[in-house]
Tab-separated table of C-alpha atoms and ligand atoms in Angstrom:
chain	number	residue	atom	x	y	z
H	1	UNK	CA	15.897	-13.057	37.741
H	2	UNK	CA	18.597	-12.135	40.264
H	3	UNK	CA	19.000	-8.366	40.717
H	4	UNK	CA	22.101	-6.544	41.966
H	5	UNK	CA	20.220	-6.164	45.280
H	6	UNK	CA	20.352	-9.865	46.065
H	7	UNK	CA	23.477	-10.782	44.121
H	8	UNK	CA	26.655	-11.166	46.198
H	9	UNK	CA	29.310	-8.476	46.388
H	10	UNK	CA	32.141	-9.725	44.166
H	11	UNK	CA	35.586	-8.940	45.526
H	12	UNK	CA	39.029	-9.371	43.991
H	13	UNK	CA	41.623	-9.680	46.753
H	14	UNK	CA	45.184	-9.175	45.500
H	15	UNK	CA	47.365	-11.164	47.860
H	16	UNK	CA	50.748	-12.631	48.601
H	17	UNK	CA	50.944	-11.350	52.192
H	18	UNK	CA	49.860	-12.434	55.675
H	19	UNK	CA	47.283	-9.611	55.609
H	20	UNK	CA	45.684	-11.100	52.494
H	21	UNK	CA	45.548	-14.550	54.123
H	22	UNK	CA	43.944	-13.093	57.218
H	23	UNK	CA	41.396	-11.022	55.254
H	24	UNK	CA	40.578	-14.098	53.158
H	25	UNK	CA	39.677	-15.900	56.390
H	26	UNK	CA	37.305	-13.101	57.431
H	27	UNK	CA	35.656	-12.836	54.011
H	28	UNK	CA	35.186	-16.588	53.628
H	29	UNK	CA	32.583	-16.720	56.369
H	30	UNK	CA	30.575	-13.682	55.239
H	31	UNK	CA	27.119	-13.928	53.737
H	32	UNK	CA	26.575	-11.890	50.600
H	33	UNK	CA	30.253	-11.714	49.684
H	34	UNK	CA	31.987	-13.677	46.983
H	35	UNK	CA	35.719	-13.108	47.031
H	36	UNK	CA	38.590	-14.503	44.991
H	37	UNK	CA	42.198	-14.396	46.146
H	38	UNK	CA	44.728	-13.612	43.437
H	39	UNK	CA	48.367	-14.709	43.730
H	40	UNK	CA	51.262	-13.980	41.417
H	41	UNK	CA	52.472	-17.575	41.739
H	42	UNK	CA	55.941	-16.755	43.052
H	43	UNK	CA	56.038	-19.356	45.868
H	44	UNK	CA	55.803	-23.113	45.437
H	45	UNK	CA	53.594	-23.700	48.487
H	46	UNK	CA	51.468	-20.630	49.237
H	47	UNK	CA	49.628	-20.370	52.553
H	48	UNK	CA	46.271	-22.173	52.502
H	49	UNK	CA	43.291	-20.034	51.548
H	50	UNK	CA	39.644	-20.613	52.423
H	51	UNK	CA	38.722	-18.569	49.315
H	52	UNK	CA	38.903	-19.650	45.678
H	53	UNK	CA	42.378	-18.807	44.396
H	54	UNK	CA	43.489	-17.709	40.931
H	55	UNK	CA	47.215	-17.729	40.151
H	56	UNK	CA	49.367	-15.727	37.717
H	57	UNK	CA	49.567	-12.281	36.185
H	58	UNK	CA	46.576	-10.683	34.471
H	59	UNK	CA	48.567	-9.236	31.575
H	60	UNK	CA	49.149	-5.662	32.726
H	61	UNK	CA	46.532	-2.936	33.167
H	62	UNK	CA	44.517	-4.001	30.107
H	63	UNK	CA	44.379	-7.628	31.212
H	64	UNK	CA	43.318	-6.694	34.734
H	65	UNK	CA	40.663	-4.263	33.448
H	66	UNK	CA	39.310	-7.005	31.243
H	67	UNK	CA	39.271	-9.459	34.180
H	68	UNK	CA	37.413	-7.002	36.443
H	69	UNK	CA	34.763	-6.414	33.780
H	70	UNK	CA	34.405	-10.045	32.751
H	71	UNK	CA	34.113	-11.276	36.349
H	72	UNK	CA	31.687	-8.471	37.370
H	73	UNK	CA	33.978	-7.453	40.229
H	74	UNK	CA	32.454	-4.850	42.592
H	75	UNK	CA	35.492	-4.101	44.796
H	76	UNK	CA	39.256	-4.509	44.508
H	77	UNK	CA	41.274	-4.950	47.685
H	78	UNK	CA	45.023	-4.584	47.241
H	79	UNK	CA	46.694	-6.540	50.040
H	80	UNK	CA	49.972	-7.019	48.172
H	81	UNK	CA	53.417	-6.402	49.642
H	82	UNK	CA	54.519	-2.740	49.883
H	83	UNK	CA	57.351	-3.515	47.433
H	84	UNK	CA	54.991	-5.013	44.836
H	85	UNK	CA	54.572	-1.609	43.175
H	86	UNK	CA	53.789	-2.778	39.675
H	87	UNK	CA	50.661	-4.768	40.529
H	88	UNK	CA	49.538	-2.001	42.920
H	89	UNK	CA	49.864	0.700	40.257
H	90	UNK	CA	48.211	-1.599	37.694
H	91	UNK	CA	45.314	-2.213	40.087
H	92	UNK	CA	44.788	1.531	40.564
H	93	UNK	CA	44.697	2.120	36.806
H	94	UNK	CA	42.509	-0.910	36.043
H	95	UNK	CA	39.961	-0.253	38.779
H	96	UNK	CA	39.679	3.369	37.608
H	97	UNK	CA	39.176	2.198	34.014
H	98	UNK	CA	36.497	-0.290	35.146
H	99	UNK	CA	34.898	2.277	37.538
H	100	UNK	CA	35.371	-0.005	40.551
H	101	UNK	CA	36.392	1.179	44.045
H	102	UNK	CA	39.833	0.082	45.262
H	103	UNK	CA	41.158	-0.088	48.789
H	104	UNK	CA	44.750	-0.933	49.739
H	105	UNK	CA	46.018	-2.301	53.029
H	106	UNK	CA	49.219	-0.365	53.637
H	107	UNK	CA	51.266	-1.379	56.672
H	108	UNK	CA	52.888	1.496	58.513
H	109	UNK	CA	56.598	1.692	57.716
H	110	UNK	CA	59.261	0.813	60.263
H	111	UNK	CA	61.085	3.766	61.751
H	112	UNK	CA	64.460	3.570	63.498
H	113	UNK	CA	64.352	3.194	67.288
H	114	UNK	CA	67.082	4.089	69.797
H	115	UNK	CA	70.104	1.853	69.203
H	116	UNK	CA	69.284	1.168	65.543
H	117	UNK	CA	72.123	1.799	63.090
H	118	UNK	CA	70.315	2.333	59.807
H	119	UNK	CA	71.440	3.696	56.477
H	120	UNK	CA	68.536	4.193	54.056
H	121	UNK	CA	68.591	3.711	50.278
H	122	UNK	CA	66.214	4.216	47.371
H	123	UNK	CA	67.021	0.904	45.718
H	124	UNK	CA	68.259	-2.600	46.420
H	125	UNK	CA	71.278	-1.966	44.184
H	126	UNK	CA	72.250	1.124	46.193
H	127	UNK	CA	71.927	-0.749	49.506
H	128	UNK	CA	74.254	-3.487	48.233
H	129	UNK	CA	76.727	-1.047	46.657
H	130	UNK	CA	77.086	0.735	50.013
H	131	UNK	CA	78.441	-2.385	51.744
H	132	UNK	CA	82.181	-2.091	52.526
H	133	UNK	CA	84.595	-3.228	49.810
H	134	UNK	CA	86.241	-5.740	52.153
H	135	UNK	CA	84.406	-9.072	52.641
H	136	UNK	CA	81.623	-8.894	55.234
H	137	UNK	CA	79.113	-11.327	56.732
H	138	UNK	CA	75.810	-10.126	55.340
H	139	UNK	CA	72.270	-11.267	56.084
H	140	UNK	CA	69.898	-10.611	53.196
H	141	UNK	CA	66.227	-10.248	54.022
H	142	UNK	CA	65.604	-8.823	50.548
H	143	UNK	CA	63.893	-11.936	49.215
H	144	UNK	CA	64.542	-14.263	46.315
H	145	UNK	CA	64.034	-11.700	43.571
H	146	UNK	CA	67.015	-9.692	44.909
H	147	UNK	CA	69.524	-12.580	44.754
H	148	UNK	CA	70.866	-11.622	41.297
H	149	UNK	CA	71.561	-8.087	42.579
H	150	UNK	CA	73.855	-9.511	45.303
H	151	UNK	CA	76.126	-10.674	42.471
H	152	UNK	CA	77.353	-7.057	42.209
H	153	UNK	CA	79.254	-7.621	45.491
H	154	UNK	CA	80.284	-11.289	45.372
H	155	UNK	CA	83.153	-10.905	47.850
H	156	UNK	CA	80.816	-11.025	50.861
H	157	UNK	CA	79.677	-14.103	52.774
H	158	UNK	CA	75.871	-14.040	52.482
H	159	UNK	CA	73.119	-15.661	54.506
H	160	UNK	CA	70.031	-15.277	52.312
H	161	UNK	CA	66.560	-15.937	53.696
H	162	UNK	CA	63.928	-17.015	51.165
H	163	UNK	CA	60.572	-18.812	51.302
H	164	UNK	CA	61.415	-21.697	48.947
H	165	UNK	CA	64.630	-23.702	49.310
H	166	UNK	CA	67.110	-23.434	46.440
H	167	UNK	CA	70.825	-23.710	45.735
H	168	UNK	CA	72.874	-20.505	45.961
H	169	UNK	CA	73.744	-19.143	42.498
H	170	UNK	CA	77.226	-19.723	41.083
H	171	UNK	CA	77.747	-15.942	41.086
H	172	UNK	CA	77.782	-16.015	44.940
H	173	UNK	CA	80.515	-18.461	45.978
H	174	UNK	CA	80.071	-17.732	49.703
H	175	UNK	CA	76.311	-17.818	50.070
H	176	UNK	CA	74.099	-19.894	52.346
H	177	UNK	CA	70.389	-20.091	51.602
H	178	UNK	CA	68.054	-20.333	54.599
H	179	UNK	CA	64.533	-21.346	53.581
H	180	UNK	CA	61.905	-20.188	56.065
H	181	UNK	CA	58.476	-18.583	56.077
H	182	UNK	CA	57.528	-15.814	58.521
H	183	UNK	CA	56.462	-14.783	61.049
H	184	UNK	CA	60.001	-14.892	62.432
H	185	UNK	CA	61.106	-14.641	66.076
H	186	UNK	CA	63.770	-12.302	67.425
H	187	UNK	CA	65.397	-15.084	69.472
H	188	UNK	CA	65.819	-17.191	66.340
H	189	UNK	CA	67.295	-14.293	64.388
H	190	UNK	CA	69.672	-13.512	67.255
H	191	UNK	CA	70.891	-17.101	67.113
H	192	UNK	CA	71.201	-17.020	63.312
H	193	UNK	CA	73.114	-13.723	63.312
H	194	UNK	CA	75.459	-14.881	66.087
H	195	UNK	CA	76.086	-18.209	64.376
H	196	UNK	CA	77.086	-16.498	61.116
H	197	UNK	CA	78.871	-13.503	62.745
H	198	UNK	CA	76.617	-11.167	60.772
H	199	UNK	CA	78.000	-7.637	60.387
H	200	UNK	CA	75.343	-6.149	58.058
H	201	UNK	CA	71.634	-6.730	57.453
H	202	UNK	CA	70.040	-5.905	54.102
H	203	UNK	CA	66.318	-5.227	54.519
H	204	UNK	CA	63.338	-3.729	52.726
H	205	UNK	CA	61.127	-1.406	54.760
H	206	UNK	CA	58.216	-3.831	54.647
H	207	UNK	CA	56.618	-2.720	57.926
H	208	UNK	CA	54.440	-5.034	60.013
H	209	UNK	CA	55.468	-7.520	62.662
H	210	UNK	CA	56.121	-10.755	60.724
H	211	UNK	CA	59.577	-9.738	59.446
H	212	UNK	CA	60.559	-7.203	62.129
H	213	UNK	CA	62.625	-9.706	64.129
H	214	UNK	CA	65.719	-9.128	61.963
H	215	UNK	CA	65.595	-5.407	62.740
H	216	UNK	CA	65.240	-6.061	66.459
H	217	UNK	CA	68.039	-8.651	66.426
H	218	UNK	CA	70.316	-6.239	64.542
H	219	UNK	CA	69.625	-3.549	67.148
H	220	UNK	CA	70.393	-5.902	70.040
H	221	UNK	CA	73.668	-7.034	68.458
H	222	UNK	CA	74.787	-3.610	67.188
H	223	UNK	CA	74.607	-4.741	63.548
H	224	UNK	CA	74.357	-2.165	60.749
H	225	UNK	CA	71.139	-2.242	58.698
H	226	UNK	CA	70.993	-1.148	55.063
H	227	UNK	CA	67.287	-0.327	54.713
H	228	UNK	CA	65.672	0.001	51.293
H	229	UNK	CA	62.920	2.639	51.173
H	230	UNK	CA	59.536	1.712	49.695
H	231	UNK	CA	58.856	2.285	46.004
H	232	UNK	CA	56.421	5.035	45.036
H	233	UNK	CA	52.803	4.037	44.501
H	234	UNK	CA	50.105	6.304	43.027
H	235	UNK	CA	47.929	7.832	45.806
H	236	UNK	CA	44.908	5.650	46.626
H	237	UNK	CA	42.465	4.926	49.464
H	238	UNK	CA	44.289	3.013	52.180
H	239	UNK	CA	43.778	1.477	55.605
H	240	UNK	CA	46.522	0.227	57.915
H	241	UNK	CA	44.998	-3.036	59.105
H	242	UNK	CA	43.011	-6.073	58.047
H	243	UNK	CA	40.282	-5.140	60.557
H	244	UNK	CA	39.869	-1.692	58.981
H	245	UNK	CA	39.782	-3.213	55.506
H	246	UNK	CA	37.057	-5.647	56.572
H	247	UNK	CA	35.011	-2.820	58.123
H	248	UNK	CA	35.420	-0.768	54.906
H	249	UNK	CA	34.233	-3.693	52.770
H	250	UNK	CA	31.196	-4.274	54.984
H	251	UNK	CA	30.250	-0.588	54.972
H	252	UNK	CA	30.680	-0.416	51.223
H	253	UNK	CA	28.631	-3.543	50.690
H	254	UNK	CA	25.838	-2.189	52.889
H	255	UNK	CA	25.727	1.106	50.954
H	256	UNK	CA	25.638	-0.751	47.619
H	257	UNK	CA	22.802	-2.995	48.805
H	258	UNK	CA	20.755	-0.078	50.159
H	259	UNK	CA	21.116	1.799	46.858
H	260	UNK	CA	20.571	-1.350	44.837
H	261	UNK	CA	23.597	-0.683	42.660
J	1	LIG	P1	55.163	-6.727	41.184
J	1	LIG	O1	56.553	-6.478	40.738
J	1	LIG	O2	54.354	-5.575	41.632
J	1	LIG	O3	54.331	-7.454	40.044
J	1	LIG	C1	54.902	-7.997	38.878
J	1	LIG	C2	53.792	-8.666	38.114
J	1	LIG	O4	53.375	-9.870	38.768
J	1	LIG	C3	52.541	-7.834	38.007
J	1	LIG	O5	52.633	-6.870	36.956
J	1	LIG	C4	51.490	-8.897	37.773
J	1	LIG	O6	51.539	-9.383	36.447
J	1	LIG	C5	51.970	-10.028	38.655
J	1	LIG	N1	51.389	-9.990	40.016
J	1	LIG	C6	51.927	-9.464	41.149
J	1	LIG	N2	51.125	-9.676	42.195
J	1	LIG	C7	50.053	-10.352	41.729
J	1	LIG	C8	48.876	-10.877	42.325
J	1	LIG	N3	48.649	-10.761	43.660
J	1	LIG	N4	47.982	-11.517	41.542
J	1	LIG	C9	48.215	-11.664	40.203
J	1	LIG	N5	49.310	-11.187	39.569
J	1	LIG	C10	50.224	-10.550	40.331
J	1	LIG	O7	55.136	-7.831	42.333
J	1	LIG	P2	56.318	-8.656	43.012
J	1	LIG	O8	57.153	-7.722	43.796
J	1	LIG	O9	56.925	-9.512	41.955
J	1	LIG	O10	55.492	-9.554	44.023
J	1	LIG	C11	54.734	-10.654	43.545
J	1	LIG	C12	53.815	-11.139	44.640
J	1	LIG	O11	54.591	-11.508	45.772
J	1	LIG	C13	52.813	-10.081	45.096
J	1	LIG	O12	51.550	-10.689	45.141
J	1	LIG	C14	53.303	-9.665	46.474
J	1	LIG	O13	52.241	-9.380	47.355
J	1	LIG	C15	54.097	-10.880	46.934
J	1	LIG	N6	55.257	-10.507	47.765
J	1	LIG	C16	56.168	-9.631	47.275
J	1	LIG	C17	57.242	-9.268	48.070
J	1	LIG	C18	58.250	-8.275	47.588
J	1	LIG	O14	59.177	-7.968	48.353
J	1	LIG	N7	58.138	-7.745	46.377
J	1	LIG	C19	57.367	-9.814	49.351
J	1	LIG	C20	56.414	-10.719	49.821
J	1	LIG	C21	55.352	-11.061	49.003
J	1	LIG	P3	50.572	-8.795	35.291
J	1	LIG	O15	51.097	-7.428	34.983
J	1	LIG	O16	50.717	-9.774	34.193
J	1	LIG	O17	49.184	-8.737	35.867
């Protein structure tokens, strides 16, 4: 009979970010670890994963607790986006209910540098409402889920960057959709902003390097940035990098094996 000592460490990796993809690559080659990557299913063509992937919501805290118990999960790693607050808070509650340790990878936030012209807001709606009343040329880096909110200020000409190509909604008569997946380059964003005469950038304070190019390009061109602050997430154990998360998992796995739990 297999005991806990020789059974693999079962990990649920909540993903949807470049950090999750990178951690999946590290975990895939590790002996004694059996990890599953979980995606919400928001994008049509997610990045390839070397780990088994499950797709779709769990059904709130109760559904996730049930999944953790049923699948004998030993560790939960939350590598979701800093603005994915619901799944992060659900994961905290569910892992506590199932008595399973949870670690989150939390990218450091961006902070304004010399030359940046930022205004900060607590919500996407507030960042949009603070645009001038007169029509402007606005780049939205807020993602697809924020497109309906732009309808509150339909007078602007929008350039909206999303992962999956789609038609602009009828509520935004002057919108252009640019489908692209990060990491993005500052030179490309400079060209895009110049081409569309961008006057304002709408951004979420995601942190990290993959989406920072728009902030850098705005600084170089003297463009105003309306920055949405991160949503609140219940305090939890965090690390700032994939490397630290991997080290934490290995240390945790070693301790579990030594104790035979
Ligand atoms: P959210 O508002 O926190 O989550 C909404 C619901 O989607 C959750 O309650 C959960 O459904 C399901 N869900 C979210 N992430 C999941 C995951 N990794 N695996 C399984 N179910 C998940 O999240 P969101 O802002 O919609 O983001 C969805 C996904 O896109 C996340 O995985 C996130 O990492 C990624 N993403 C988000 C952003 C962003 O700006 N929000 C940007 C880039 C990538 P149930 O309650 O039914 O379990």
